[in-house]
Amino acid sequence: MSLKNKVVIITGAARGIGRSVALELARLKSKLVLVDIDLKELKEVNIQVKNKGGEVISIKGDVTKEKEVKKIIRKTKKEFGNIDVLINNAASLLQKPIEEIQEKEWNSIIQTKINGIYNFVKNTAEDMKSERNGKIINLASIAGIVGLKNSSAHAAVNGGIINLTRQLATELSPYKINVNTVSPGVIATSMTEDLLSNKEIKEELISNIPLGRIGTPEEVADAVIFLASKDSDFITGHNLVVDGGWLTH
Ligand SMILES: NC(=O)c1ccc[n+]([C@@H]2O[C@H](COP(=O)([O-])OP(=O)(O)OC[C@H]3O[C@@H](n4cnc5c(N)ncnc54)[C@H](O)[C@@H]3O)[C@@H](O)[C@H]2O)c1
């Protein structure tokens, strides 16, 4: 997949999809910078990457805080040089009817994804532009395209990401920087663990998925890695949906 020695930053790498991307990229011999607020879980991933022979640094950091993001970028450049790939993946789940959502909860969902992307793209764009090289992949969701139960914050934030990605693709294309979105459907990760432990909810969700099952984080990682690789050099501003067919009906 031509990702050997590429320097890749992955946010939200301690669990789920971010972790799967990290492990697959370790196999492909990329140089990894793993970022998460959960240092304990992140250290576990760091060990697993090293066991695969991967070069990696893991940094505790909150994507919503620009000061911390600037530090992460400085550390990355000191350790590995220029950044080739940025994967904006960090997020958390909030499923409530809109009238029950507290202001703090709403802001946290918006800030983690939208401000997280803003902070990382803002602080890597200049270097990527001068190198005429870069791949940026933003994780969104099918909630950014269709209505789902109790998902207003996710609709707002993921619809925003899909559109922000198109804008960034337009803005950065002249500098040979590709910007794309991956939108998962329902995937078995720590984010959905509680939800999927309820048999009735799980069956109801599966009834919306033509392929008849919940997706795996590895299946989303494959899509992310395709968009990070040379194989997708002529693709930008795209939203790659990985949902087992949910959006077909
Ligand atoms: N799992 C699904 O069904 C699903 C569906 C649609 C979209 N997605 C999207 O895929 C991406 C990955 O989701 P996942 O299922 O792997 O989630 P997950 O909860 O398993 O992992 C998310 C990681 O992000 C980290 N994180 C949260 N806030 C952070 C912050 N402020 N700074 C740094 N790290 C932070 C968490 O600690 C966690 O390790 C997210 O963007 C999510 O919205 C997931």
Tab-separated table of C-alpha atoms and ligand atoms in Angstrom:
chain	number	residue	atom	x	y	z
A	1	MET	CA	0.000	0.000	0.000
A	2	SER	CA	3.066	2.303	-0.352
A	3	LEU	CA	2.874	3.530	3.241
A	4	LYS	CA	6.317	2.325	4.332
A	5	ASN	CA	8.151	5.053	6.302
A	6	LYS	CA	5.251	7.501	5.884
A	7	VAL	CA	4.712	9.617	8.980
A	8	VAL	CA	1.101	9.236	10.110
A	9	ILE	CA	-0.702	11.009	12.968
A	10	ILE	CA	-3.807	9.184	14.267
A	11	THR	CA	-6.067	10.880	16.820
A	12	GLY	CA	-8.248	8.754	19.097
A	13	ALA	CA	-5.808	5.876	18.591
A	14	ALA	CA	-6.304	4.189	21.971
A	15	ARG	CA	-9.389	2.234	20.919
A	16	GLY	CA	-11.679	1.073	18.152
A	17	ILE	CA	-11.100	2.274	14.613
A	18	GLY	CA	-8.051	4.434	15.471
A	19	ARG	CA	-6.386	1.467	17.133
A	20	SER	CA	-7.128	-0.816	14.143
A	21	VAL	CA	-5.670	1.762	11.756
A	22	ALA	CA	-2.543	1.982	13.930
A	23	LEU	CA	-2.038	-1.795	13.994
A	24	GLU	CA	-2.503	-2.174	10.238
A	25	LEU	CA	-0.142	0.736	9.524
A	26	ALA	CA	2.431	-0.831	11.845
A	27	ARG	CA	2.269	-3.932	9.637
A	28	LEU	CA	2.816	-1.683	6.604
A	29	LYS	CA	5.871	-0.111	8.348
A	30	SER	CA	4.598	3.466	8.669
A	31	LYS	CA	6.025	5.772	11.346
A	32	LEU	CA	3.206	6.390	13.778
A	33	VAL	CA	2.213	9.201	16.109
A	34	LEU	CA	-0.672	8.049	18.287
A	35	VAL	CA	-2.758	10.628	20.141
A	36	ASP	CA	-5.488	10.097	22.725
A	37	ILE	CA	-6.735	11.493	26.044
A	38	ASP	CA	-6.567	7.965	27.510
A	39	LEU	CA	-2.874	7.347	28.153
A	40	LYS	CA	-3.388	3.950	29.778
A	41	GLU	CA	-5.092	2.388	26.724
A	42	LEU	CA	-2.733	4.282	24.410
A	43	LYS	CA	0.274	2.658	26.078
A	44	GLU	CA	-1.256	-0.768	25.340
A	45	VAL	CA	-1.570	0.113	21.651
A	46	ASN	CA	1.998	1.440	21.698
A	47	ILE	CA	3.196	-1.971	22.942
A	48	GLN	CA	1.160	-3.820	20.284
A	49	VAL	CA	2.584	-1.600	17.515
A	50	LYS	CA	6.145	-2.140	18.780
A	51	ASN	CA	5.525	-5.900	18.892
A	52	LYS	CA	4.759	-5.688	15.167
A	53	GLY	CA	8.120	-3.971	14.688
A	54	GLY	CA	6.570	-0.541	14.124
A	55	GLU	CA	8.196	2.830	14.849
A	56	VAL	CA	5.858	4.772	17.108
A	57	ILE	CA	5.479	7.596	19.601
A	58	SER	CA	2.362	7.913	21.721
A	59	ILE	CA	1.304	11.276	23.120
A	60	LYS	CA	-1.430	12.051	25.617
A	61	GLY	CA	-3.326	14.974	24.111
A	62	ASP	CA	-6.758	16.531	23.811
A	63	VAL	CA	-7.617	17.373	20.190
A	64	THR	CA	-9.856	20.244	21.321
A	65	LYS	CA	-6.902	22.172	22.793
A	66	GLU	CA	-4.805	23.960	20.186
A	67	LYS	CA	-1.890	24.430	22.573
A	68	GLU	CA	-1.640	20.648	23.049
A	69	VAL	CA	-2.030	20.037	19.308
A	70	LYS	CA	0.837	22.452	18.532
A	71	LYS	CA	3.015	20.511	21.000
A	72	ILE	CA	2.094	17.199	19.307
A	73	ILE	CA	3.036	18.600	15.878
A	74	ARG	CA	6.364	19.940	17.220
A	75	LYS	CA	7.169	16.575	18.803
A	76	THR	CA	6.242	14.708	15.594
A	77	LYS	CA	8.502	16.893	13.459
A	78	LYS	CA	11.377	16.551	15.934
A	79	GLU	CA	11.034	12.762	16.024
A	80	PHE	CA	10.149	11.905	12.417
A	81	GLY	CA	10.361	15.046	10.214
A	82	ASN	CA	7.464	15.975	7.944
A	83	ILE	CA	3.920	14.700	8.354
A	84	ASP	CA	2.609	12.694	5.379
A	85	VAL	CA	-0.797	11.591	6.659
A	86	LEU	CA	-3.204	13.033	9.227
A	87	ILE	CA	-6.127	10.903	10.424
A	88	ASN	CA	-8.704	12.886	12.429
A	89	ASN	CA	-10.600	10.134	14.216
A	90	ALA	CA	-11.121	11.120	17.897
A	91	ALA	CA	-14.737	11.327	19.060
A	92	SER	CA	-17.247	10.247	21.660
A	93	LEU	CA	-20.889	9.168	21.554
A	94	LEU	CA	-23.979	11.099	22.645
A	95	GLN	CA	-27.368	9.550	21.964
A	96	LYS	CA	-30.183	11.553	23.541
A	97	PRO	CA	-33.323	13.348	22.427
A	98	ILE	CA	-32.363	16.963	21.719
A	99	GLU	CA	-34.291	18.367	24.704
A	100	GLU	CA	-32.217	16.233	27.097
A	101	ILE	CA	-28.812	17.256	25.779
A	102	GLN	CA	-26.914	19.537	28.160
A	103	GLU	CA	-24.986	22.465	26.686
A	104	LYS	CA	-21.704	20.990	27.940
A	105	GLU	CA	-22.431	17.618	26.256
A	106	TRP	CA	-23.405	19.283	22.955
A	107	ASN	CA	-20.275	21.456	22.946
A	108	SER	CA	-18.048	18.495	23.724
A	109	ILE	CA	-19.303	16.509	20.690
A	110	ILE	CA	-18.927	19.510	18.379
A	111	GLN	CA	-15.524	20.514	19.730
A	112	THR	CA	-13.937	17.056	19.675
A	113	LYS	CA	-14.671	16.501	16.003
A	114	ILE	CA	-14.917	19.953	14.381
A	115	ASN	CA	-12.406	21.828	16.540
A	116	GLY	CA	-10.187	18.724	16.546
A	117	ILE	CA	-10.005	18.817	12.740
A	118	TYR	CA	-9.525	22.607	12.755
A	119	ASN	CA	-6.650	22.371	15.256
A	120	PHE	CA	-4.801	19.605	13.438
A	121	VAL	CA	-5.334	20.787	9.851
A	122	LYS	CA	-4.509	24.398	10.744
A	123	ASN	CA	-1.227	23.360	12.345
A	124	THR	CA	-0.109	20.876	9.657
A	125	ALA	CA	-1.322	22.602	6.464
A	126	GLU	CA	1.611	25.000	6.119
A	127	ASP	CA	4.190	22.186	6.181
A	128	MET	CA	2.131	19.940	3.900
A	129	LYS	CA	1.697	22.871	1.485
A	130	SER	CA	5.400	23.605	1.326
A	131	GLU	CA	6.150	19.890	0.801
A	132	ARG	CA	3.432	19.606	-1.888
A	133	ASN	CA	2.458	16.368	-0.144
A	134	GLY	CA	-0.256	15.283	2.244
A	135	LYS	CA	-3.257	13.050	2.858
A	136	ILE	CA	-5.899	14.071	5.371
A	137	ILE	CA	-8.660	11.643	6.345
A	138	ASN	CA	-11.519	12.770	8.567
A	139	LEU	CA	-13.801	10.227	10.236
A	140	ALA	CA	-17.463	11.241	9.952
A	141	SER	CA	-20.540	8.954	10.107
A	142	ILE	CA	-23.667	8.008	8.183
A	143	ALA	CA	-25.350	10.241	10.803
A	144	GLY	CA	-24.009	13.110	8.685
A	145	ILE	CA	-26.135	11.913	5.742
A	146	VAL	CA	-29.339	10.314	7.106
A	147	GLY	CA	-31.512	10.739	10.179
A	148	LEU	CA	-30.884	8.245	13.008
A	149	LYS	CA	-32.425	7.830	16.469
A	150	ASN	CA	-31.371	10.411	19.092
A	151	SER	CA	-28.419	11.583	17.009
A	152	SER	CA	-28.825	15.359	16.582
A	153	ALA	CA	-25.297	16.215	17.764
A	154	HIS	CA	-23.845	13.556	15.442
A	155	ALA	CA	-25.958	14.797	12.535
A	156	ALA	CA	-24.656	18.326	13.069
A	157	VAL	CA	-21.047	17.388	13.555
A	158	ASN	CA	-20.712	14.707	10.865
A	159	GLY	CA	-22.664	16.659	8.245
A	160	GLY	CA	-20.259	19.488	9.064
A	161	ILE	CA	-17.233	17.250	8.608
A	162	ILE	CA	-18.377	15.956	5.209
A	163	ASN	CA	-18.804	19.546	4.007
A	164	LEU	CA	-15.627	20.797	5.704
A	165	THR	CA	-13.729	17.985	3.954
A	166	ARG	CA	-15.025	19.130	0.543
A	167	GLN	CA	-13.968	22.687	1.363
A	168	LEU	CA	-10.499	21.661	2.544
A	169	ALA	CA	-10.074	19.472	-0.546
A	170	THR	CA	-10.801	22.514	-2.727
A	171	GLU	CA	-8.472	24.722	-0.727
A	172	LEU	CA	-5.550	22.301	-0.506
A	173	SER	CA	-5.713	20.526	-3.909
A	174	PRO	CA	-3.373	23.054	-5.572
A	175	TYR	CA	-0.709	21.879	-3.097
A	176	LYS	CA	-1.175	18.152	-3.880
A	177	ILE	CA	-2.917	17.535	-0.563
A	178	ASN	CA	-5.877	15.104	-0.676
A	179	VAL	CA	-8.644	15.505	1.894
A	180	ASN	CA	-11.311	12.813	2.231
A	181	THR	CA	-13.918	11.550	4.683
A	182	VAL	CA	-14.697	8.002	5.806
A	183	SER	CA	-18.248	7.568	7.100
A	184	PRO	CA	-18.818	4.353	9.058
A	185	GLY	CA	-22.226	2.861	9.741
A	186	VAL	CA	-22.581	0.724	12.877
A	187	ILE	CA	-19.192	-0.684	13.903
A	188	ALA	CA	-18.358	-2.863	16.917
A	189	THR	CA	-15.982	-0.709	18.997
A	190	SER	CA	-15.902	0.557	22.567
A	191	MET	CA	-18.078	3.455	21.363
A	192	THR	CA	-20.983	1.125	20.541
A	193	GLU	CA	-20.298	-1.587	23.136
A	194	ASP	CA	-23.153	-0.581	25.496
A	195	LEU	CA	-25.591	-0.101	22.622
A	196	LEU	CA	-24.790	-3.465	21.034
A	197	SER	CA	-24.961	-5.319	24.345
A	198	ASN	CA	-28.727	-4.758	24.166
A	199	LYS	CA	-29.968	-7.664	21.999
A	200	GLU	CA	-33.128	-5.869	20.824
A	201	ILE	CA	-31.269	-2.709	19.799
A	202	LYS	CA	-28.613	-4.778	18.059
A	203	GLU	CA	-31.221	-6.700	16.059
A	204	GLU	CA	-33.028	-3.478	15.126
A	205	LEU	CA	-29.747	-1.959	13.914
A	206	ILE	CA	-28.877	-5.078	11.902
A	207	SER	CA	-32.322	-4.973	10.252
A	208	ASN	CA	-31.170	-1.716	8.595
A	209	ILE	CA	-27.983	-3.253	7.226
A	210	PRO	CA	-28.404	-5.159	3.929
A	211	LEU	CA	-25.212	-7.148	4.555
A	212	GLY	CA	-26.904	-8.370	7.729
A	213	ARG	CA	-24.212	-7.714	10.317
A	214	ILE	CA	-22.356	-5.083	12.323
A	215	GLY	CA	-19.064	-3.876	10.806
A	216	THR	CA	-15.618	-4.391	12.313
A	217	PRO	CA	-13.063	-1.653	13.060
A	218	GLU	CA	-10.631	-3.435	10.721
A	219	GLU	CA	-13.078	-2.975	7.822
A	220	VAL	CA	-13.158	0.782	8.435
A	221	ALA	CA	-9.366	0.818	8.860
A	222	ASP	CA	-9.006	-0.709	5.366
A	223	ALA	CA	-10.960	2.224	3.870
A	224	VAL	CA	-8.913	4.765	5.840
A	225	ILE	CA	-5.656	3.144	4.721
A	226	PHE	CA	-6.757	3.139	1.075
A	227	LEU	CA	-7.334	6.908	1.327
A	228	ALA	CA	-3.948	7.350	3.027
A	229	SER	CA	-2.118	5.430	0.294
A	230	LYS	CA	-0.870	6.242	-3.201
A	231	ASP	CA	-3.715	4.081	-4.580
A	232	SER	CA	-6.117	6.996	-3.967
A	233	ASP	CA	-3.968	9.817	-5.399
A	234	PHE	CA	-6.754	11.019	-7.762
A	235	ILE	CA	-9.465	10.971	-5.087
A	236	THR	CA	-10.162	14.104	-3.045
A	237	GLY	CA	-13.207	15.684	-1.407
A	238	HIS	CA	-14.826	12.236	-1.348
A	239	ASN	CA	-16.933	10.668	1.389
A	240	LEU	CA	-16.273	6.912	1.499
A	241	VAL	CA	-19.199	5.208	3.248
A	242	VAL	CA	-18.467	1.923	5.083
A	243	ASP	CA	-21.900	0.841	6.305
A	244	GLY	CA	-22.795	-2.624	4.958
A	245	GLY	CA	-25.353	-0.931	2.702
A	246	TRP	CA	-27.376	1.071	5.288
A	247	LEU	CA	-27.618	4.040	2.908
A	248	THR	CA	-29.022	1.979	0.044
A	249	HIS	CA	-32.563	2.360	1.351
B	1	LIG	N1	-18.224	2.840	16.068
B	1	LIG	C1	-19.181	3.256	15.244
B	1	LIG	O1	-20.236	2.594	15.076
B	1	LIG	C2	-19.020	4.543	14.481
B	1	LIG	C3	-20.058	4.919	13.610
B	1	LIG	C4	-19.958	6.084	12.891
B	1	LIG	C5	-18.838	6.881	13.038
B	1	LIG	N2	-17.834	6.511	13.876
B	1	LIG	C6	-16.672	7.413	13.989
B	1	LIG	O2	-15.458	6.687	13.901
B	1	LIG	C7	-14.461	7.329	14.714
B	1	LIG	C8	-13.855	6.313	15.672
B	1	LIG	O3	-14.871	5.784	16.502
B	1	LIG	P1	-14.695	4.485	17.400
B	1	LIG	O4	-15.927	3.718	17.268
B	1	LIG	O5	-13.383	3.859	17.119
B	1	LIG	O6	-14.703	5.167	18.855
B	1	LIG	P2	-13.996	4.703	20.219
B	1	LIG	O7	-14.804	5.322	21.313
B	1	LIG	O8	-13.776	3.247	20.240
B	1	LIG	O9	-12.580	5.461	20.137
B	1	LIG	C9	-12.519	6.868	20.112
B	1	LIG	C10	-11.225	7.319	20.780
B	1	LIG	O10	-11.181	8.761	20.765
B	1	LIG	C11	-10.631	9.209	21.995
B	1	LIG	N3	-10.991	10.602	22.254
B	1	LIG	C12	-12.223	11.074	22.606
B	1	LIG	N4	-12.168	12.410	22.803
B	1	LIG	C13	-10.870	12.779	22.567
B	1	LIG	C14	-10.182	14.036	22.604
B	1	LIG	N5	-10.808	15.174	22.931
B	1	LIG	N6	-8.862	14.059	22.295
B	1	LIG	C15	-8.189	12.909	21.985
B	1	LIG	N7	-8.796	11.700	21.941
B	1	LIG	C16	-10.113	11.637	22.230
B	1	LIG	C17	-11.193	8.221	23.025
B	1	LIG	O11	-10.433	8.232	24.234
B	1	LIG	C18	-11.133	6.897	22.265
B	1	LIG	O12	-9.926	6.200	22.518
B	1	LIG	C19	-15.160	8.493	15.421
B	1	LIG	O13	-14.901	9.681	14.719
B	1	LIG	C20	-16.636	8.108	15.345
B	1	LIG	O14	-17.496	9.218	15.396
B	1	LIG	C21	-17.902	5.365	14.614
